[in-house]
Short mmCIF file of C-alpha atoms in Angstrom, two decimals:
data_model
loop_
_atom_site.label_atom_id
_atom_site.label_comp_id
_atom_site.label_asym_id
_atom_site.label_seq_id
_atom_site.Cartn_x
_atom_site.Cartn_y
_atom_site.Cartn_z
CA UNK A 955 8.49 -71.66 -7.97
CA UNK A 956 11.93 -70.37 -8.87
CA UNK A 957 10.81 -67.49 -11.04
CA UNK A 958 8.15 -66.64 -8.41
CA UNK A 959 10.97 -66.57 -5.80
CA UNK A 960 13.08 -64.25 -8.02
CA UNK A 961 10.28 -61.76 -8.66
CA UNK A 962 9.44 -61.60 -4.94
CA UNK A 963 13.08 -60.51 -4.40
CA UNK A 964 13.00 -58.13 -7.36
CA UNK A 965 10.11 -55.94 -6.16
CA UNK A 966 11.48 -54.81 -2.78
CA UNK A 967 14.87 -54.26 -4.43
CA UNK A 968 13.46 -51.89 -7.05
CA UNK A 969 11.38 -50.06 -4.45
CA UNK A 970 14.35 -49.59 -2.15
CA UNK A 971 16.49 -48.42 -5.08
CA UNK A 972 13.83 -45.85 -6.10
CA UNK A 973 13.46 -44.56 -2.56
CA UNK A 974 17.25 -44.29 -2.20
CA UNK A 975 17.51 -42.42 -5.51
CA UNK A 976 14.71 -39.98 -4.59
CA UNK A 977 16.34 -39.49 -1.19
CA UNK A 978 19.68 -38.74 -2.82
CA UNK A 979 18.07 -36.23 -5.21
CA UNK A 980 16.31 -34.50 -2.33
CA UNK A 981 19.50 -34.40 -0.24
CA UNK A 982 21.36 -32.89 -3.21
CA UNK A 983 18.62 -30.29 -3.62
CA UNK A 984 18.72 -29.39 0.09
CA UNK A 985 22.52 -29.05 -0.14
CA UNK A 986 22.15 -26.71 -3.16
CA UNK A 987 19.52 -24.60 -1.39
CA UNK A 988 21.72 -24.38 1.74
CA UNK A 989 24.61 -23.20 -0.43
CA UNK A 990 22.39 -20.53 -2.01
CA UNK A 991 21.17 -19.40 1.41
CA UNK A 992 24.78 -19.03 2.68
CA UNK A 993 25.66 -16.94 -0.38
CA UNK A 994 22.60 -14.75 0.11
CA UNK A 995 23.54 -14.21 3.78
CA UNK A 996 26.94 -12.99 2.56
CA UNK A 997 25.04 -10.54 0.34
CA UNK A 998 26.02 -12.36 -2.85
CA UNK A 999 23.13 -12.00 -5.33
CA UNK A 1000 21.92 -15.31 -6.76
CA UNK A 1001 21.79 -15.29 -10.52
CA UNK A 1002 19.23 -16.69 -12.93
CA UNK A 1003 20.17 -20.27 -13.83
CA UNK A 1004 17.51 -22.31 -15.66
CA UNK A 1005 17.91 -26.04 -15.02
CA UNK A 1006 16.44 -29.31 -16.28
CA UNK A 1007 13.96 -29.47 -13.40
CA UNK A 1008 12.51 -26.09 -14.43
CA UNK A 1009 11.86 -27.25 -17.99
CA UNK A 1010 10.53 -30.54 -16.65
CA UNK A 1011 7.96 -28.51 -14.65
CA UNK A 1012 6.17 -27.42 -17.83
CA UNK A 1013 5.23 -31.05 -18.56
CA UNK A 1014 3.60 -31.63 -15.15
CA UNK A 1015 -0.21 -31.27 -14.82
CA UNK A 1016 0.29 -28.49 -12.26
CA UNK A 1017 -3.24 -27.18 -12.47
CA UNK A 1018 -4.74 -30.62 -11.80
CA UNK A 1019 -2.30 -31.07 -8.91
CA UNK A 1020 -3.34 -27.67 -7.57
CA UNK A 1021 -7.04 -28.43 -7.87
CA UNK A 1022 -6.62 -31.82 -6.16
CA UNK A 1023 -4.76 -30.05 -3.35
CA UNK A 1024 -7.71 -27.66 -3.09
CA UNK A 1025 -10.18 -30.57 -2.86
CA UNK A 1026 -8.08 -32.19 -0.18
CA UNK A 1027 -7.74 -29.04 1.94
CA UNK A 1028 -11.45 -28.26 1.61
CA UNK A 1029 -12.43 -31.50 3.34
CA UNK A 1030 -14.08 -30.95 6.71
CA UNK A 1031 -11.89 -31.97 9.67
CA UNK A 1032 -13.55 -33.45 12.78
CA UNK A 1033 -13.81 -30.69 15.41
CA UNK A 1034 -11.67 -32.53 17.98
CA UNK A 1035 -8.85 -32.95 15.42
CA UNK A 1036 -8.78 -29.36 14.13
CA UNK A 1037 -6.49 -27.78 16.77
CA UNK A 1038 -3.93 -30.57 16.28
CA UNK A 1039 -3.93 -30.19 12.50
CA UNK A 1040 -3.62 -26.39 12.59
CA UNK A 1041 -0.92 -26.48 15.28
CA UNK A 1042 1.04 -28.94 13.15
CA UNK A 1043 0.62 -26.62 10.14
CA UNK A 1044 1.71 -23.64 12.26
CA UNK A 1045 4.81 -25.52 13.42
CA UNK A 1046 5.72 -26.57 9.90
CA UNK A 1047 5.18 -23.13 8.32
CA UNK A 1048 5.89 -20.83 11.28
CA UNK A 1049 2.37 -19.38 11.44
CA UNK A 1050 1.37 -17.21 14.41
CA UNK A 1051 -1.76 -18.85 15.85
CA UNK A 1052 -2.16 -16.20 18.57
CA UNK A 1053 -3.38 -13.72 15.95
CA UNK A 1054 -6.15 -15.95 14.51
CA UNK A 1055 -9.51 -14.21 14.95
CA UNK A 1056 -11.41 -17.42 15.90
CA UNK A 1057 -10.65 -20.38 18.20
CA UNK A 1058 -8.92 -23.10 16.13
CA UNK A 1059 -11.83 -25.56 16.32
CA UNK A 1060 -14.05 -23.03 14.51
CA UNK A 1061 -12.15 -23.45 11.19
CA UNK A 1062 -13.88 -26.42 9.55
CA UNK A 1063 -11.13 -27.11 6.97
CA UNK A 1064 -7.48 -26.31 6.34
CA UNK A 1065 -8.55 -24.11 3.44
CA UNK A 1066 -10.80 -22.08 5.73
CA UNK A 1067 -7.98 -21.79 8.27
CA UNK A 1068 -5.61 -20.64 5.49
CA UNK A 1069 -7.66 -17.50 4.75
CA UNK A 1070 -8.30 -16.76 8.43
CA UNK A 1071 -8.85 -13.19 9.50
CA UNK A 1072 -6.71 -11.75 12.31
CA UNK A 1073 -7.77 -10.38 15.67
CA UNK A 1074 -8.76 -6.71 15.63
CA UNK A 1075 -5.67 -4.49 15.85
CA UNK A 1076 -3.20 -7.19 14.76
CA UNK A 1077 -2.10 -5.09 11.78
CA UNK A 1078 -2.10 -1.33 12.63
CA UNK A 1079 -2.18 0.74 9.39
CA UNK A 1080 0.40 3.54 9.05
CA UNK A 1081 -1.85 6.61 8.82
CA UNK A 1082 0.77 9.02 7.42
CA UNK A 1083 -1.05 10.44 4.33
CA UNK A 1084 2.28 10.57 2.46
CA UNK A 1085 3.03 6.88 2.79
CA UNK A 1086 2.18 3.73 0.89
CA UNK A 1087 1.69 0.61 3.06
CA UNK A 1088 2.33 -3.04 2.41
CA UNK A 1089 -0.78 -4.80 1.06
CA UNK A 1090 0.33 -8.19 2.45
CA UNK A 1091 2.53 -9.93 5.01
CA UNK A 1092 5.63 -11.25 3.33
CA UNK A 1093 9.24 -10.82 2.30
CA UNK A 1094 10.43 -7.94 0.10
CA UNK A 1095 12.01 -9.56 -2.95
CA UNK A 1096 12.66 -6.52 -5.20
CA UNK A 1097 11.71 -2.90 -5.42
CA UNK A 1098 12.77 0.19 -7.32
CA UNK A 1099 11.93 2.64 -10.08
CA UNK A 1100 10.98 1.51 -13.60
CA UNK A 1101 13.19 3.40 -16.01
CA UNK A 1102 14.04 3.36 -19.69
CA UNK A 1103 12.77 1.32 -22.60
CA UNK A 1104 10.54 -1.62 -21.85
CA UNK A 1105 10.10 -0.78 -18.15
CA UNK A 1106 11.59 -4.09 -16.98
CA UNK A 1107 11.15 -5.58 -13.49
CA UNK A 1108 14.02 -7.79 -12.31
CA UNK A 1109 12.81 -11.34 -11.46
CA UNK A 1110 16.26 -12.22 -10.19
CA UNK A 1111 19.71 -10.93 -11.09
CA UNK A 1112 20.26 -11.75 -14.74
CA UNK A 1113 16.60 -12.01 -15.71
CA UNK A 1114 13.88 -9.32 -16.05
CA UNK A 1115 10.37 -9.15 -17.47
CA UNK A 1116 8.37 -6.19 -18.88
CA UNK A 1117 5.80 -4.58 -16.57
CA UNK A 1118 3.39 -4.46 -19.53
CA UNK A 1119 3.37 -8.25 -19.79
CA UNK A 1120 2.64 -8.48 -16.07
CA UNK A 1121 -0.24 -5.96 -16.14
CA UNK A 1122 -1.49 -6.68 -19.64
CA UNK A 1123 -2.12 -4.28 -22.51
CA UNK A 1124 -3.28 -1.81 -20.00
CA UNK A 1125 -6.14 0.57 -20.54
CA UNK A 1126 -4.40 2.87 -18.10
CA UNK A 1127 -0.82 2.36 -19.20
CA UNK A 1128 -1.00 2.32 -23.01
CA UNK A 1129 2.26 1.49 -24.76
CA UNK A 1130 3.79 2.93 -27.90
CA UNK A 1131 5.06 0.74 -30.71
CA UNK A 1132 8.47 0.56 -29.08
CA UNK A 1133 7.24 -0.92 -25.82
CA UNK A 1134 7.61 2.37 -24.00
CA UNK A 1135 4.76 4.12 -22.32
CA UNK A 1136 3.78 7.61 -23.22
CA UNK A 1137 2.97 10.43 -20.86
CA UNK A 1138 0.31 13.07 -20.94
CA UNK A 1139 0.28 13.48 -17.24
CA UNK A 1140 -0.85 16.69 -15.71
CA UNK A 1141 -1.98 17.22 -12.19
CA UNK A 1142 -5.34 18.44 -13.33
CA UNK A 1143 -6.49 15.34 -15.28
CA UNK A 1144 -9.72 14.04 -13.86
CA UNK A 1145 -11.54 10.89 -15.07
CA UNK A 1146 -14.16 11.96 -17.58
CA UNK A 1147 -16.40 9.77 -19.73
CA UNK A 1148 -14.10 10.06 -22.78
CA UNK A 1149 -10.81 9.68 -20.95
CA UNK A 1150 -11.97 6.83 -18.67
CA UNK A 1151 -10.40 4.20 -20.93
CA UNK A 1152 -6.94 5.73 -21.09
CA UNK A 1153 -6.65 8.85 -19.03
CA UNK A 1154 -3.32 8.10 -17.39
CA UNK A 1155 -0.13 7.72 -19.36
CA UNK A 1156 3.23 7.55 -17.71
CA UNK A 1157 6.48 8.38 -19.37
CA UNK A 1158 9.63 6.41 -18.83
CA UNK A 1159 11.20 8.15 -21.78
CA UNK A 1160 14.55 9.51 -20.74
CA UNK A 1161 16.20 11.91 -20.54
CA UNK A 1162 13.35 13.37 -18.58
CA UNK A 1163 12.49 16.79 -19.89
CA UNK A 1164 11.05 18.72 -17.03
CA UNK A 1165 10.35 22.40 -16.69
CA UNK A 1166 11.92 23.25 -13.30
CA UNK A 1167 9.68 26.28 -12.97
CA UNK A 1168 6.55 24.10 -13.11
CA UNK A 1169 4.94 23.67 -9.73
CA UNK A 1170 3.96 20.00 -10.05
CA UNK A 1171 6.74 17.42 -9.40
CA UNK A 1172 7.78 14.96 -12.11
CA UNK A 1173 6.32 11.51 -11.68
CA UNK A 1174 8.03 8.18 -12.08
CA UNK A 1175 6.81 4.59 -11.97
CA UNK A 1176 7.88 2.41 -9.03
CA UNK A 1177 7.41 -1.28 -8.19
CA UNK A 1178 7.70 -3.58 -5.22
CA UNK A 1179 7.60 -7.43 -5.27
CA UNK A 1180 6.51 -9.18 -2.04
CA UNK A 1181 6.64 -12.97 -1.57
CA UNK A 1182 4.19 -14.71 0.80
CA UNK A 1183 5.19 -18.04 2.42
CA UNK A 1184 2.46 -20.67 2.96
CA UNK A 1185 2.44 -19.92 6.69
CA UNK A 1186 1.91 -16.17 6.28
CA UNK A 1187 -1.34 -14.28 6.77
CA UNK A 1188 -2.86 -14.55 3.28
CA UNK A 1189 -5.33 -11.70 3.01
CA UNK A 1190 -4.60 -8.75 0.68
CA UNK A 1191 -5.28 -5.19 1.82
CA UNK A 1192 -5.37 -1.82 0.08
CA UNK A 1193 -1.91 -0.13 -0.04
CA UNK A 1194 -3.43 3.39 -0.13
CA UNK A 1195 -6.67 5.28 -0.63
CA UNK A 1196 -7.36 4.48 -4.28
CA UNK A 1197 -10.05 3.93 -6.93
CA UNK A 1198 -9.88 0.53 -8.65
CA UNK A 1199 -11.11 0.94 -12.23
CA UNK A 1200 -10.15 -2.30 -14.00
CA UNK A 1201 -9.71 -5.95 -13.01
CA UNK A 1202 -7.82 -8.29 -15.38
CA UNK A 1203 -7.59 -12.10 -14.86
CA UNK A 1204 -4.86 -14.09 -16.65
CA UNK A 1205 -5.41 -17.88 -16.52
CA UNK A 1206 -1.79 -18.81 -17.22
CA UNK A 1207 0.12 -21.65 -15.54
CA UNK A 1208 0.57 -22.49 -11.89
CA UNK A 1209 4.31 -22.95 -11.45
CA UNK A 1210 5.61 -22.81 -7.87
CA UNK A 1211 6.87 -19.29 -7.00
CA UNK A 1212 9.33 -20.19 -4.22
CA UNK A 1213 12.90 -18.87 -4.19
CA UNK A 1214 14.20 -21.76 -6.32
CA UNK A 1215 11.50 -21.21 -8.95
CA UNK A 1216 12.29 -17.49 -9.30
CA UNK A 1217 15.90 -18.49 -9.88
CA UNK A 1218 15.22 -21.19 -12.49
CA UNK A 1219 11.88 -20.59 -14.28
CA UNK A 1220 11.88 -17.93 -16.99
CA UNK A 1221 9.05 -15.32 -16.97
CA UNK A 1222 7.56 -16.88 -13.85
CA UNK A 1223 5.30 -13.95 -12.90
CA UNK A 1224 4.00 -13.37 -16.42
CA UNK A 1225 3.39 -17.08 -17.08
CA UNK A 1226 1.48 -17.79 -13.87
CA UNK A 1227 -2.21 -17.26 -13.20
CA UNK A 1228 -2.75 -13.84 -11.75
CA UNK A 1229 -5.33 -11.13 -11.05
CA UNK A 1230 -4.37 -7.52 -11.81
CA UNK A 1231 -6.22 -4.56 -10.28
CA UNK A 1232 -5.60 -1.17 -11.87
CA UNK A 1233 -6.66 2.26 -10.75
CA UNK A 1234 -5.47 5.57 -9.45
CA UNK A 1235 -4.29 7.00 -6.13
CA UNK A 1236 -3.35 10.50 -5.02
CA UNK A 1237 -0.07 10.42 -6.99
CA UNK A 1238 -1.49 8.87 -10.16
CA UNK A 1239 -1.47 5.35 -11.60
CA UNK A 1240 -1.51 2.29 -9.31
CA UNK A 1241 -1.75 -1.43 -10.05
CA UNK A 1242 -1.60 -4.53 -7.85
CA UNK A 1243 -0.88 -7.96 -9.36
CA UNK A 1244 -1.71 -11.01 -7.20
CA UNK A 1245 0.23 -13.97 -8.67
CA UNK A 1246 -0.86 -17.55 -7.82
CA UNK A 1247 1.27 -20.68 -7.43
CA UNK A 1248 0.80 -24.48 -7.54
CA UNK A 1249 -0.11 -24.82 -3.86
CA UNK A 1250 -1.94 -21.47 -3.75
CA UNK A 1251 -3.84 -21.42 -7.03
CA UNK A 1252 -6.88 -19.42 -5.95
CA UNK A 1253 -7.11 -15.63 -5.79
CA UNK A 1254 -10.35 -14.45 -4.19
CA UNK A 1255 -11.53 -10.85 -4.51
CA UNK A 1256 -13.79 -9.61 -1.70
CA UNK A 1257 -14.62 -6.69 -4.03
CA UNK A 1258 -15.81 -9.17 -6.72
CA UNK A 1259 -16.79 -12.45 -4.97
CA UNK A 1260 -18.07 -14.02 -8.20
CA UNK A 1261 -14.58 -14.08 -9.80
CA UNK A 1262 -13.46 -17.71 -10.23
CA UNK A 1263 -9.74 -18.57 -10.59
CA UNK A 1264 -7.83 -21.88 -10.96
CA UNK A 1265 -10.51 -23.32 -13.22
CA UNK A 1266 -9.79 -26.41 -15.36
CA UNK A 1267 -8.34 -24.99 -18.60
CA UNK A 1268 -9.27 -26.59 -21.90
CA UNK A 1269 -7.37 -24.75 -24.61
CA UNK A 1270 -3.74 -23.66 -24.70
CA UNK A 1271 -3.12 -20.86 -22.30
CA UNK A 1272 -0.79 -18.50 -24.00
CA UNK A 1273 -3.19 -17.60 -26.82
CA UNK A 1274 -5.89 -16.59 -24.37
CA UNK A 1275 -6.17 -12.82 -23.74
CA UNK A 1276 -6.90 -11.88 -20.11
CA UNK A 1277 -10.52 -11.65 -19.08
CA UNK A 1278 -11.14 -8.00 -18.16
CA UNK A 1279 -13.84 -6.18 -16.19
CA UNK A 1280 -14.18 -2.42 -15.83
CA UNK A 1281 -15.53 -1.41 -12.40
CA UNK A 1282 -17.80 1.34 -13.43
CA UNK A 1283 -19.85 2.59 -10.54
CA UNK A 1284 -20.46 6.23 -11.53
CA UNK A 1285 -17.11 6.35 -13.37
CA UNK A 1286 -15.01 6.30 -10.21
CA UNK A 1287 -14.67 2.51 -9.93
CA UNK A 1288 -14.44 0.82 -6.52
CA UNK A 1289 -13.23 3.23 -3.83
CA UNK A 1290 -10.97 1.65 -1.17
CA UNK A 1291 -9.36 3.18 1.88
CA UNK A 1292 -5.77 2.40 2.93
CA UNK A 1293 -5.80 -0.94 4.80
CA UNK A 1294 -9.22 -2.09 3.54
CA UNK A 1295 -9.38 -5.83 2.80
CA UNK A 1296 -9.64 -6.44 -0.95
CA UNK A 1297 -8.91 -10.13 -1.44
CA UNK A 1298 -7.05 -13.26 -0.37
CA UNK A 1299 -4.87 -16.06 -1.68
CA UNK A 1300 -6.20 -19.56 -1.07
CA UNK A 1301 -5.11 -23.15 -1.59
CA UNK A 1302 -6.20 -25.16 -4.58
CA UNK B 465 2.22 -16.59 -3.85
CA UNK B 466 3.47 -13.14 -4.77
CA UNK B 467 2.12 -9.59 -4.95
CA UNK B 468 3.63 -7.03 -7.34
CA UNK B 469 2.71 -3.40 -6.67
CA UNK B 470 3.27 -0.84 -9.48
CA UNK B 471 2.56 2.81 -8.78
CA UNK B 472 3.29 6.36 -9.84
CA UNK B 473 4.97 8.71 -7.39
CA UNK B 474 6.94 11.96 -7.48
CA UNK B 475 10.62 11.67 -8.43
CA UNK B 476 11.72 15.26 -8.20
CA UNK B 477 12.15 17.90 -5.57
CA UNK B 478 10.04 21.02 -5.59
CA UNK B 479 12.53 23.86 -6.17
CA UNK B 480 10.59 26.60 -4.44
CA UNK B 481 12.16 27.45 -1.05
CA UNK B 482 10.09 26.39 1.88
CA UNK B 483 8.63 23.45 -0.04
CA UNK B 484 9.63 20.05 1.32
CA UNK B 485 11.00 17.64 -1.25
CA UNK B 486 8.26 15.47 -2.77
CA UNK B 487 10.52 12.65 -3.88
CA UNK B 488 9.17 9.17 -3.09
CA UNK B 489 11.58 6.97 -1.10
CA UNK B 490 11.26 3.33 -0.15
CA UNK B 491 12.03 2.56 3.48
CA UNK B 492 12.51 -1.19 3.05
CA UNK B 493 15.42 -3.41 1.93
CA UNK B 494 15.41 -6.61 -0.15
CA UNK B 495 14.95 -9.57 2.18
CA UNK B 496 13.04 -7.57 4.82
CA UNK B 497 9.97 -9.19 6.37
CA UNK B 498 7.01 -6.78 6.23
CA UNK B 499 3.43 -6.88 7.51
CA UNK B 500 0.15 -5.48 6.24
CA UNK B 501 -0.14 -1.79 7.08
CA UNK B 502 3.59 -1.12 7.57
CA UNK B 503 5.00 1.68 5.38
CA UNK B 504 6.72 0.57 2.16
CA UNK B 505 7.84 4.12 1.48
CA UNK B 506 6.92 7.77 1.81
#
């Protein structure tokens, strides 16, 4: 009876201790994040600082967690309960329910609600022919021009990754041995049968040698990184009138991509599962990389509905080359107008 | 989730008088909220 008495005390004690410890860890993490936020408001750039948690992440079964989350959010919700669930989600993630195209009780599951379309006219497209528009709703994390050797994109101050690793050994952006890209650009190049595989090359070699008397302007390579919160509108639209020639799918991992993750996980955007679309617009090369995350592991392409992402992976990921598909209708690929819907992020 | 856009655009000004400069410029700042269809740059 005695030992039984002891163990009945022991269990609640251990449980309480665990809950207290987890609570303390979470409080500490919230304090750290608040500190970071205050520094960002003062304009102080956060620096890259890998921590134990980030390395611990690589041992977690993130893909299984993501797929379970997808199963859970695909479950049908009773019609009477739907508005309450979606209003709770909207409150938690600051979603704008007024813009949803359908009445809330028409979305049968949270996953269906997540990829909701918006009412007509909710997102007017800037029609200026000289401008590039945002393909998604979100927050601008980084942008700029890719210069010099390696063409590196800054993940966060103190850590960068090569654009080639993000896009893959590109058929449109071939690299030289030194990790640079080579240019043979001329305004007159048109896609022909022979040149379809590698007809655009862009030079980042500097100093730029440019004949000032030539009529065509020199071209550079630019990038822009946009982060979508879970409550944002999650469909992806076309940033310009362009022809998509190649689609590349990297299985990769499914680390979270929130602000903390970009600050602590090395090579986040080139480790994670992603779908890269490559093609050409009026000014030359264009590529769009849609990068998944633990809670949003699926990337759906309306232009290729059969593409499956976030599949259970058997072998080790890094060795796997990306799975590539050339869109080849009559050699001009898939033609999209500025603002056309081309895909969506989804949960699980 | 995250979207990374990589694109070619002009980086130099046309020197002939009367020609407007063709240099691409972003019209956003880091930390800005942006929506589908709003101009990233011209």
